[in-house]
Amino acid sequence: LAVAVLNFDETGESVEGLGEKTSLLLSAFLSANEKLLMVERADLEKSLNEFELSLTGTVNDDSAATIGQLTGAKVWITGKVFPIGKQTYVVAKIIGVETGRVFGETAKFGKEDEIDGALTALSEKIGEIVANKAEALIATVEKPADRIERLKKIIGETGKGKKVYVEIPETHVSRDIPDPAVQSEIQITFQ
């Protein structure tokens, strides 16, 4: 499963610089997980720069899937580092690029030299979430034959008076030309 770690935001002077360190360490620890394929941070930064985004993890829904396609990442990990009292908290968000589903996990440490242990444990928790929640994070692709069988169960036998109306408007991004390709494919499937 392809995973990309974006920079973590930081709030507070006492954690200045820990956002980037957190991202780098999490990337390193997660790369040891054999079930994950890590997207190189240089490739990720290049793709994000193409969309004029920063590595802060601030993206909108429209660009998330596109950047995911460019980088190959199916899951993004981002979050925030902030102090509360004498503890520093790391809150990680595990985001399914295609589905928009978000899971969270946290870690805390006292002194900065304890960050290694906290992030090691956090990377293990993230790895478990990605492995156990993959179906929620990744969009499933249904085989055409399975889709037709599922639709037959919903609609019932053909010729029994069932009618289906399909309208799916599409417009090209670069120009305003109607394109009924998806609508046509769905109509063909129903036929």
mmCIF file with all atom_site columns, C-alpha atoms in Angstrom:
data_model
loop_
_atom_site.group_PDB
_atom_site.id
_atom_site.type_symbol
_atom_site.label_atom_id
_atom_site.label_alt_id
_atom_site.label_comp_id
_atom_site.label_asym_id
_atom_site.label_entity_id
_atom_site.label_seq_id
_atom_site.pdbx_PDB_ins_code
_atom_site.Cartn_x
_atom_site.Cartn_y
_atom_site.Cartn_z
_atom_site.occupancy
_atom_site.B_iso_or_equiv
_atom_site.pdbx_formal_charge
_atom_site.auth_seq_id
_atom_site.auth_comp_id
_atom_site.auth_asym_id
_atom_site.auth_atom_id
_atom_site.pdbx_PDB_model_num
ATOM 1   C CA . LEU A 1 1   ? 0.000   0.000  0.000   1.00 0.00 ? 1   LEU A CA 1
ATOM 2   C CA . ALA A 1 2   ? 1.541   3.314  -1.071  1.00 0.00 ? 2   ALA A CA 1
ATOM 3   C CA . VAL A 1 3   ? 1.789   5.835  1.782   1.00 0.00 ? 3   VAL A CA 1
ATOM 4   C CA . ALA A 1 4   ? 3.052   9.417  1.849   1.00 0.00 ? 4   ALA A CA 1
ATOM 5   C CA . VAL A 1 5   ? 3.934   11.371 4.985   1.00 0.00 ? 5   VAL A CA 1
ATOM 6   C CA . LEU A 1 6   ? 3.354   15.111 4.728   1.00 0.00 ? 6   LEU A CA 1
ATOM 7   C CA . ASN A 1 7   ? 4.910   17.623 7.105   1.00 0.00 ? 7   ASN A CA 1
ATOM 8   C CA . PHE A 1 8   ? 3.234   17.900 10.471  1.00 0.00 ? 8   PHE A CA 1
ATOM 9   C CA . ASP A 1 9   ? 2.072   21.339 11.589  1.00 0.00 ? 9   ASP A CA 1
ATOM 10  C CA . GLU A 1 10  ? 3.463   22.673 14.850  1.00 0.00 ? 10  GLU A CA 1
ATOM 11  C CA . THR A 1 11  ? 1.808   24.976 17.341  1.00 0.00 ? 11  THR A CA 1
ATOM 12  C CA . GLY A 1 12  ? 3.862   26.694 20.013  1.00 0.00 ? 12  GLY A CA 1
ATOM 13  C CA . GLU A 1 13  ? 7.407   27.984 20.328  1.00 0.00 ? 13  GLU A CA 1
ATOM 14  C CA . SER A 1 14  ? 8.550   25.009 22.416  1.00 0.00 ? 14  SER A CA 1
ATOM 15  C CA . VAL A 1 15  ? 7.885   22.631 19.498  1.00 0.00 ? 15  VAL A CA 1
ATOM 16  C CA . GLU A 1 16  ? 9.374   24.770 16.740  1.00 0.00 ? 16  GLU A CA 1
ATOM 17  C CA . GLY A 1 17  ? 11.028  22.507 14.165  1.00 0.00 ? 17  GLY A CA 1
ATOM 18  C CA . LEU A 1 18  ? 9.436   19.323 15.516  1.00 0.00 ? 18  LEU A CA 1
ATOM 19  C CA . GLY A 1 19  ? 6.850   19.142 12.718  1.00 0.00 ? 19  GLY A CA 1
ATOM 20  C CA . GLU A 1 20  ? 9.453   18.415 10.068  1.00 0.00 ? 20  GLU A CA 1
ATOM 21  C CA . LYS A 1 21  ? 11.424  16.105 12.395  1.00 0.00 ? 21  LYS A CA 1
ATOM 22  C CA . THR A 1 22  ? 8.227   14.202 13.168  1.00 0.00 ? 22  THR A CA 1
ATOM 23  C CA . SER A 1 23  ? 7.495   13.757 9.458   1.00 0.00 ? 23  SER A CA 1
ATOM 24  C CA . LEU A 1 24  ? 11.013  12.559 8.701   1.00 0.00 ? 24  LEU A CA 1
ATOM 25  C CA . LEU A 1 25  ? 11.119  10.106 11.604  1.00 0.00 ? 25  LEU A CA 1
ATOM 26  C CA . LEU A 1 26  ? 7.648   8.722  10.868  1.00 0.00 ? 26  LEU A CA 1
ATOM 27  C CA . SER A 1 27  ? 8.650   8.222  7.225   1.00 0.00 ? 27  SER A CA 1
ATOM 28  C CA . ALA A 1 28  ? 11.767  6.357  8.334   1.00 0.00 ? 28  ALA A CA 1
ATOM 29  C CA . PHE A 1 29  ? 9.924   4.168  10.849  1.00 0.00 ? 29  PHE A CA 1
ATOM 30  C CA . LEU A 1 30  ? 7.046   3.413  8.466   1.00 0.00 ? 30  LEU A CA 1
ATOM 31  C CA . SER A 1 31  ? 9.473   2.470  5.688   1.00 0.00 ? 31  SER A CA 1
ATOM 32  C CA . ALA A 1 32  ? 10.502  -0.502 7.854   1.00 0.00 ? 32  ALA A CA 1
ATOM 33  C CA . ASN A 1 33  ? 6.933   -1.855 7.583   1.00 0.00 ? 33  ASN A CA 1
ATOM 34  C CA . GLU A 1 34  ? 6.983   -4.459 4.790   1.00 0.00 ? 34  GLU A CA 1
ATOM 35  C CA . LYS A 1 35  ? 3.277   -3.943 4.068   1.00 0.00 ? 35  LYS A CA 1
ATOM 36  C CA . LEU A 1 36  ? 3.769   -0.286 3.166   1.00 0.00 ? 36  LEU A CA 1
ATOM 37  C CA . LEU A 1 37  ? 5.394   1.289  0.135   1.00 0.00 ? 37  LEU A CA 1
ATOM 38  C CA . MET A 1 38  ? 6.579   4.748  1.084   1.00 0.00 ? 38  MET A CA 1
ATOM 39  C CA . VAL A 1 39  ? 6.456   7.594  -1.419  1.00 0.00 ? 39  VAL A CA 1
ATOM 40  C CA . GLU A 1 40  ? 9.775   9.431  -1.409  1.00 0.00 ? 40  GLU A CA 1
ATOM 41  C CA . ARG A 1 41  ? 9.474   12.864 0.136   1.00 0.00 ? 41  ARG A CA 1
ATOM 42  C CA . ALA A 1 42  ? 11.313  14.427 -2.832  1.00 0.00 ? 42  ALA A CA 1
ATOM 43  C CA . ASP A 1 43  ? 8.722   12.961 -5.245  1.00 0.00 ? 43  ASP A CA 1
ATOM 44  C CA . LEU A 1 44  ? 5.909   14.087 -2.978  1.00 0.00 ? 44  LEU A CA 1
ATOM 45  C CA . GLU A 1 45  ? 7.299   17.617 -2.718  1.00 0.00 ? 45  GLU A CA 1
ATOM 46  C CA . LYS A 1 46  ? 7.682   17.825 -6.504  1.00 0.00 ? 46  LYS A CA 1
ATOM 47  C CA . SER A 1 47  ? 4.070   16.764 -7.060  1.00 0.00 ? 47  SER A CA 1
ATOM 48  C CA . LEU A 1 48  ? 2.765   19.118 -4.399  1.00 0.00 ? 48  LEU A CA 1
ATOM 49  C CA . ASN A 1 49  ? 4.767   21.993 -5.869  1.00 0.00 ? 49  ASN A CA 1
ATOM 50  C CA . GLU A 1 50  ? 3.216   21.285 -9.255  1.00 0.00 ? 50  GLU A CA 1
ATOM 51  C CA . PHE A 1 51  ? -0.112  22.069 -7.630  1.00 0.00 ? 51  PHE A CA 1
ATOM 52  C CA . GLU A 1 52  ? 1.380   25.044 -5.816  1.00 0.00 ? 52  GLU A CA 1
ATOM 53  C CA . LEU A 1 53  ? 0.795   23.442 -2.431  1.00 0.00 ? 53  LEU A CA 1
ATOM 54  C CA . SER A 1 54  ? 3.120   23.290 0.507   1.00 0.00 ? 54  SER A CA 1
ATOM 55  C CA . LEU A 1 55  ? 4.093   20.190 2.447   1.00 0.00 ? 55  LEU A CA 1
ATOM 56  C CA . THR A 1 56  ? 1.874   21.306 5.308   1.00 0.00 ? 56  THR A CA 1
ATOM 57  C CA . GLY A 1 57  ? -0.775  18.818 4.284   1.00 0.00 ? 57  GLY A CA 1
ATOM 58  C CA . THR A 1 58  ? -3.225  21.581 3.348   1.00 0.00 ? 58  THR A CA 1
ATOM 59  C CA . VAL A 1 59  ? -5.044  20.274 0.299   1.00 0.00 ? 59  VAL A CA 1
ATOM 60  C CA . ASN A 1 60  ? -8.603  20.404 -0.897  1.00 0.00 ? 60  ASN A CA 1
ATOM 61  C CA . ASP A 1 61  ? -10.772 17.448 -1.905  1.00 0.00 ? 61  ASP A CA 1
ATOM 62  C CA . ASP A 1 62  ? -10.459 18.218 -5.613  1.00 0.00 ? 62  ASP A CA 1
ATOM 63  C CA . SER A 1 63  ? -6.661  18.114 -5.662  1.00 0.00 ? 63  SER A CA 1
ATOM 64  C CA . ALA A 1 64  ? -6.176  15.230 -3.211  1.00 0.00 ? 64  ALA A CA 1
ATOM 65  C CA . ALA A 1 65  ? -7.064  12.445 -5.635  1.00 0.00 ? 65  ALA A CA 1
ATOM 66  C CA . THR A 1 66  ? -5.050  14.050 -8.449  1.00 0.00 ? 66  THR A CA 1
ATOM 67  C CA . ILE A 1 67  ? -1.935  14.361 -6.313  1.00 0.00 ? 67  ILE A CA 1
ATOM 68  C CA . GLY A 1 68  ? -2.505  10.839 -5.065  1.00 0.00 ? 68  GLY A CA 1
ATOM 69  C CA . GLN A 1 69  ? -2.507  9.637  -8.670  1.00 0.00 ? 69  GLN A CA 1
ATOM 70  C CA . LEU A 1 70  ? 0.684   11.552 -9.489  1.00 0.00 ? 70  LEU A CA 1
ATOM 71  C CA . THR A 1 71  ? 2.564   10.229 -6.469  1.00 0.00 ? 71  THR A CA 1
ATOM 72  C CA . GLY A 1 72  ? 0.946   6.806  -6.354  1.00 0.00 ? 72  GLY A CA 1
ATOM 73  C CA . ALA A 1 73  ? 0.018   7.402  -2.707  1.00 0.00 ? 73  ALA A CA 1
ATOM 74  C CA . LYS A 1 74  ? -3.268  5.857  -1.608  1.00 0.00 ? 74  LYS A CA 1
ATOM 75  C CA . VAL A 1 75  ? -2.860  6.999  2.006   1.00 0.00 ? 75  VAL A CA 1
ATOM 76  C CA . TRP A 1 76  ? -1.556  10.287 3.389   1.00 0.00 ? 76  TRP A CA 1
ATOM 77  C CA . ILE A 1 77  ? -0.312  10.789 6.891   1.00 0.00 ? 77  ILE A CA 1
ATOM 78  C CA . THR A 1 78  ? -0.210  14.269 8.333   1.00 0.00 ? 78  THR A CA 1
ATOM 79  C CA . GLY A 1 79  ? -0.960  15.900 11.651  1.00 0.00 ? 79  GLY A CA 1
ATOM 80  C CA . LYS A 1 80  ? 0.071   18.327 14.304  1.00 0.00 ? 80  LYS A CA 1
ATOM 81  C CA . VAL A 1 81  ? 2.663   18.629 17.089  1.00 0.00 ? 81  VAL A CA 1
ATOM 82  C CA . PHE A 1 82  ? 1.795   20.788 20.102  1.00 0.00 ? 82  PHE A CA 1
ATOM 83  C CA . PRO A 1 83  ? 2.658   21.170 23.782  1.00 0.00 ? 83  PRO A CA 1
ATOM 84  C CA . ILE A 1 84  ? 0.277   20.843 26.721  1.00 0.00 ? 84  ILE A CA 1
ATOM 85  C CA . GLY A 1 85  ? 1.971   21.456 30.031  1.00 0.00 ? 85  GLY A CA 1
ATOM 86  C CA . LYS A 1 86  ? 5.191   19.465 30.196  1.00 0.00 ? 86  LYS A CA 1
ATOM 87  C CA . GLN A 1 87  ? 4.042   16.982 27.546  1.00 0.00 ? 87  GLN A CA 1
ATOM 88  C CA . THR A 1 88  ? 4.332   17.240 23.783  1.00 0.00 ? 88  THR A CA 1
ATOM 89  C CA . TYR A 1 89  ? 1.548   15.613 21.778  1.00 0.00 ? 89  TYR A CA 1
ATOM 90  C CA . VAL A 1 90  ? 1.661   14.310 18.239  1.00 0.00 ? 90  VAL A CA 1
ATOM 91  C CA . VAL A 1 91  ? -1.726  13.823 16.586  1.00 0.00 ? 91  VAL A CA 1
ATOM 92  C CA . ALA A 1 92  ? -1.567  11.910 13.325  1.00 0.00 ? 92  ALA A CA 1
ATOM 93  C CA . LYS A 1 93  ? -4.286  11.806 10.691  1.00 0.00 ? 93  LYS A CA 1
ATOM 94  C CA . ILE A 1 94  ? -4.338  8.795  8.372   1.00 0.00 ? 94  ILE A CA 1
ATOM 95  C CA . ILE A 1 95  ? -6.251  9.889  5.254   1.00 0.00 ? 95  ILE A CA 1
ATOM 96  C CA . GLY A 1 96  ? -7.532  7.709  2.423   1.00 0.00 ? 96  GLY A CA 1
ATOM 97  C CA . VAL A 1 97  ? -6.803  9.789  -0.685  1.00 0.00 ? 97  VAL A CA 1
ATOM 98  C CA . GLU A 1 98  ? -9.557  8.191  -2.774  1.00 0.00 ? 98  GLU A CA 1
ATOM 99  C CA . THR A 1 99  ? -12.212 7.795  -0.106  1.00 0.00 ? 99  THR A CA 1
ATOM 100 C CA . GLY A 1 100 ? -11.542 10.830 2.087   1.00 0.00 ? 100 GLY A CA 1
ATOM 101 C CA . ARG A 1 101 ? -11.850 8.598  5.169   1.00 0.00 ? 101 ARG A CA 1
ATOM 102 C CA . VAL A 1 102 ? -9.754  9.813  8.113   1.00 0.00 ? 102 VAL A CA 1
ATOM 103 C CA . PHE A 1 103 ? -8.481  7.872  11.113  1.00 0.00 ? 103 PHE A CA 1
ATOM 104 C CA . GLY A 1 104 ? -6.509  9.388  13.966  1.00 0.00 ? 104 GLY A CA 1
ATOM 105 C CA . GLU A 1 105 ? -3.826  8.286  16.363  1.00 0.00 ? 105 GLU A CA 1
ATOM 106 C CA . THR A 1 106 ? -1.807  10.073 19.041  1.00 0.00 ? 106 THR A CA 1
ATOM 107 C CA . ALA A 1 107 ? 1.492   9.868  20.867  1.00 0.00 ? 107 ALA A CA 1
ATOM 108 C CA . LYS A 1 108 ? 3.035   11.957 23.624  1.00 0.00 ? 108 LYS A CA 1
ATOM 109 C CA . PHE A 1 109 ? 6.461   12.466 25.146  1.00 0.00 ? 109 PHE A CA 1
ATOM 110 C CA . GLY A 1 110 ? 8.015   14.606 27.846  1.00 0.00 ? 110 GLY A CA 1
ATOM 111 C CA . LYS A 1 111 ? 11.483  15.606 26.718  1.00 0.00 ? 111 LYS A CA 1
ATOM 112 C CA . GLU A 1 112 ? 12.574  16.010 23.104  1.00 0.00 ? 112 GLU A CA 1
ATOM 113 C CA . ASP A 1 113 ? 14.994  13.102 23.443  1.00 0.00 ? 113 ASP A CA 1
ATOM 114 C CA . GLU A 1 114 ? 11.958  10.835 24.065  1.00 0.00 ? 114 GLU A CA 1
ATOM 115 C CA . ILE A 1 115 ? 10.507  11.575 20.617  1.00 0.00 ? 115 ILE A CA 1
ATOM 116 C CA . ASP A 1 116 ? 12.189  8.505  19.116  1.00 0.00 ? 116 ASP A CA 1
ATOM 117 C CA . GLY A 1 117 ? 10.285  6.047  21.323  1.00 0.00 ? 117 GLY A CA 1
ATOM 118 C CA . ALA A 1 118 ? 6.999   7.917  20.979  1.00 0.00 ? 118 ALA A CA 1
ATOM 119 C CA . LEU A 1 119 ? 7.189   8.012  17.187  1.00 0.00 ? 119 LEU A CA 1
ATOM 120 C CA . THR A 1 120 ? 8.276   4.372  16.968  1.00 0.00 ? 120 THR A CA 1
ATOM 121 C CA . ALA A 1 121 ? 5.106   3.404  18.852  1.00 0.00 ? 121 ALA A CA 1
ATOM 122 C CA . LEU A 1 122 ? 3.047   5.823  16.753  1.00 0.00 ? 122 LEU A CA 1
ATOM 123 C CA . SER A 1 123 ? 4.384   4.346  13.496  1.00 0.00 ? 123 SER A CA 1
ATOM 124 C CA . GLU A 1 124 ? 3.365   0.868  14.680  1.00 0.00 ? 124 GLU A CA 1
ATOM 125 C CA . LYS A 1 125 ? -0.152  2.118  15.472  1.00 0.00 ? 125 LYS A CA 1
ATOM 126 C CA . ILE A 1 126 ? -0.365  3.814  12.057  1.00 0.00 ? 126 ILE A CA 1
ATOM 127 C CA . GLY A 1 127 ? 0.809   0.630  10.343  1.00 0.00 ? 127 GLY A CA 1
ATOM 128 C CA . GLU A 1 128 ? -1.934  -1.336 12.128  1.00 0.00 ? 128 GLU A CA 1
ATOM 129 C CA . ILE A 1 129 ? -4.589  1.191  11.131  1.00 0.00 ? 129 ILE A CA 1
ATOM 130 C CA . VAL A 1 130 ? -3.502  1.139  7.488   1.00 0.00 ? 130 VAL A CA 1
ATOM 131 C CA . ALA A 1 131 ? -3.469  -2.677 7.460   1.00 0.00 ? 131 ALA A CA 1
ATOM 132 C CA . ASN A 1 132 ? -6.741  -3.172 9.363   1.00 0.00 ? 132 ASN A CA 1
ATOM 133 C CA . LYS A 1 133 ? -8.705  -0.304 7.788   1.00 0.00 ? 133 LYS A CA 1
ATOM 134 C CA . ALA A 1 134 ? -7.439  -0.632 4.207   1.00 0.00 ? 134 ALA A CA 1
ATOM 135 C CA . GLU A 1 135 ? -10.945 -1.308 2.880   1.00 0.00 ? 135 GLU A CA 1
ATOM 136 C CA . ALA A 1 136 ? -12.161 1.999  4.315   1.00 0.00 ? 136 ALA A CA 1
ATOM 137 C CA . LEU A 1 137 ? -9.073  3.932  3.157   1.00 0.00 ? 137 LEU A CA 1
ATOM 138 C CA . ILE A 1 138 ? -8.842  2.551  -0.382  1.00 0.00 ? 138 ILE A CA 1
ATOM 139 C CA . ALA A 1 139 ? -11.593 2.716  -2.974  1.00 0.00 ? 139 ALA A CA 1
ATOM 140 C CA . THR A 1 140 ? -12.530 -0.770 -4.071  1.00 0.00 ? 140 THR A CA 1
ATOM 141 C CA . VAL A 1 141 ? -12.735 -1.502 -7.759  1.00 0.00 ? 141 VAL A CA 1
ATOM 142 C CA . GLU A 1 142 ? -15.614 -3.774 -8.607  1.00 0.00 ? 142 GLU A CA 1
ATOM 143 C CA . LYS A 1 143 ? -15.215 -6.140 -11.554 1.00 0.00 ? 143 LYS A CA 1
ATOM 144 C CA . PRO A 1 144 ? -17.741 -5.450 -14.336 1.00 0.00 ? 144 PRO A CA 1
ATOM 145 C CA . ALA A 1 145 ? -19.237 -8.951 -14.055 1.00 0.00 ? 145 ALA A CA 1
ATOM 146 C CA . ASP A 1 146 ? -19.685 -8.534 -10.278 1.00 0.00 ? 146 ASP A CA 1
ATOM 147 C CA . ARG A 1 147 ? -21.261 -5.112 -10.801 1.00 0.00 ? 147 ARG A CA 1
ATOM 148 C CA . ILE A 1 148 ? -23.769 -6.515 -13.302 1.00 0.00 ? 148 ILE A CA 1
ATOM 149 C CA . GLU A 1 149 ? -24.697 -9.354 -10.930 1.00 0.00 ? 149 GLU A CA 1
ATOM 150 C CA . ARG A 1 150 ? -25.184 -6.889 -8.076  1.00 0.00 ? 150 ARG A CA 1
ATOM 151 C CA . LEU A 1 151 ? -27.373 -4.674 -10.260 1.00 0.00 ? 151 LEU A CA 1
ATOM 152 C CA . LYS A 1 152 ? -29.431 -7.680 -11.391 1.00 0.00 ? 152 LYS A CA 1
ATOM 153 C CA . LYS A 1 153 ? -30.186 -8.484 -7.748  1.00 0.00 ? 153 LYS A CA 1
ATOM 154 C CA . ILE A 1 154 ? -31.258 -4.893 -7.093  1.00 0.00 ? 154 ILE A CA 1
ATOM 155 C CA . ILE A 1 155 ? -33.377 -4.498 -10.220 1.00 0.00 ? 155 ILE A CA 1
ATOM 156 C CA . GLY A 1 156 ? -34.700 -8.049 -10.499 1.00 0.00 ? 156 GLY A CA 1
ATOM 157 C CA . GLU A 1 157 ? -35.469 -9.998 -13.631 1.00 0.00 ? 157 GLU A CA 1
ATOM 158 C CA . THR A 1 158 ? -35.358 -8.066 -16.889 1.00 0.00 ? 158 THR A CA 1
ATOM 159 C CA . GLY A 1 159 ? -38.640 -7.445 -18.701 1.00 0.00 ? 159 GLY A CA 1
ATOM 160 C CA . LYS A 1 160 ? -40.669 -7.116 -15.498 1.00 0.00 ? 160 LYS A CA 1
ATOM 161 C CA . GLY A 1 161 ? -41.540 -3.448 -16.047 1.00 0.00 ? 161 GLY A CA 1
ATOM 162 C CA . LYS A 1 162 ? -38.496 -1.982 -14.310 1.00 0.00 ? 162 LYS A CA 1
ATOM 163 C CA . LYS A 1 163 ? -37.247 1.251  -15.772 1.00 0.00 ? 163 LYS A CA 1
ATOM 164 C CA . VAL A 1 164 ? -34.004 3.021  -14.960 1.00 0.00 ? 164 VAL A CA 1
ATOM 165 C CA . TYR A 1 165 ? -33.186 6.603  -15.862 1.00 0.00 ? 165 TYR A CA 1
ATOM 166 C CA . VAL A 1 166 ? -29.514 7.528  -15.985 1.00 0.00 ? 166 VAL A CA 1
ATOM 167 C CA . GLU A 1 167 ? -28.220 11.091 -16.154 1.00 0.00 ? 167 GLU A CA 1
ATOM 168 C CA . ILE A 1 168 ? -24.609 11.840 -15.312 1.00 0.00 ? 168 ILE A CA 1
ATOM 169 C CA . PRO A 1 169 ? -23.486 15.253 -16.544 1.00 0.00 ? 169 PRO A CA 1
ATOM 170 C CA . GLU A 1 170 ? -19.785 15.535 -17.288 1.00 0.00 ? 170 GLU A CA 1
ATOM 171 C CA . THR A 1 171 ? -17.692 18.484 -18.328 1.00 0.00 ? 171 THR A CA 1
ATOM 172 C CA . HIS A 1 172 ? -14.046 18.576 -19.334 1.00 0.00 ? 172 HIS A CA 1
ATOM 173 C CA . VAL A 1 173 ? -11.816 20.551 -17.021 1.00 0.00 ? 173 VAL A CA 1
ATOM 174 C CA . SER A 1 174 ? -9.930  22.346 -19.763 1.00 0.00 ? 174 SER A CA 1
ATOM 175 C CA . ARG A 1 175 ? -12.989 23.223 -21.855 1.00 0.00 ? 175 ARG A CA 1
ATOM 176 C CA . ASP A 1 176 ? -16.711 23.398 -21.461 1.00 0.00 ? 176 ASP A CA 1
ATOM 177 C CA . ILE A 1 177 ? -17.817 20.523 -23.699 1.00 0.00 ? 177 ILE A CA 1
ATOM 178 C CA . PRO A 1 178 ? -20.457 18.024 -22.516 1.00 0.00 ? 178 PRO A CA 1
ATOM 179 C CA . ASP A 1 179 ? -19.112 14.471 -22.402 1.00 0.00 ? 179 ASP A CA 1
ATOM 180 C CA . PRO A 1 180 ? -21.636 11.696 -21.731 1.00 0.00 ? 180 PRO A CA 1
ATOM 181 C CA . ALA A 1 181 ? -19.022 8.887  -21.580 1.00 0.00 ? 181 ALA A CA 1
ATOM 182 C CA . VAL A 1 182 ? -19.845 7.744  -18.043 1.00 0.00 ? 182 VAL A CA 1
ATOM 183 C CA . GLN A 1 183 ? -23.584 8.063  -18.673 1.00 0.00 ? 183 GLN A CA 1
ATOM 184 C CA . SER A 1 184 ? -23.230 5.964  -21.842 1.00 0.00 ? 184 SER A CA 1
ATOM 185 C CA . GLU A 1 185 ? -21.228 3.269  -20.023 1.00 0.00 ? 185 GLU A CA 1
ATOM 186 C CA . ILE A 1 186 ? -23.812 3.028  -17.226 1.00 0.00 ? 186 ILE A CA 1
ATOM 187 C CA . GLN A 1 187 ? -26.662 2.825  -19.766 1.00 0.00 ? 187 GLN A CA 1
ATOM 188 C CA . ILE A 1 188 ? -24.831 0.042  -21.620 1.00 0.00 ? 188 ILE A CA 1
ATOM 189 C CA . THR A 1 189 ? -24.312 -1.800 -18.328 1.00 0.00 ? 189 THR A CA 1
ATOM 190 C CA . PHE A 1 190 ? -28.037 -1.617 -17.562 1.00 0.00 ? 190 PHE A CA 1
ATOM 191 C CA . GLN A 1 191 ? -28.918 -2.834 -21.032 1.00 0.00 ? 191 GLN A CA 1
#
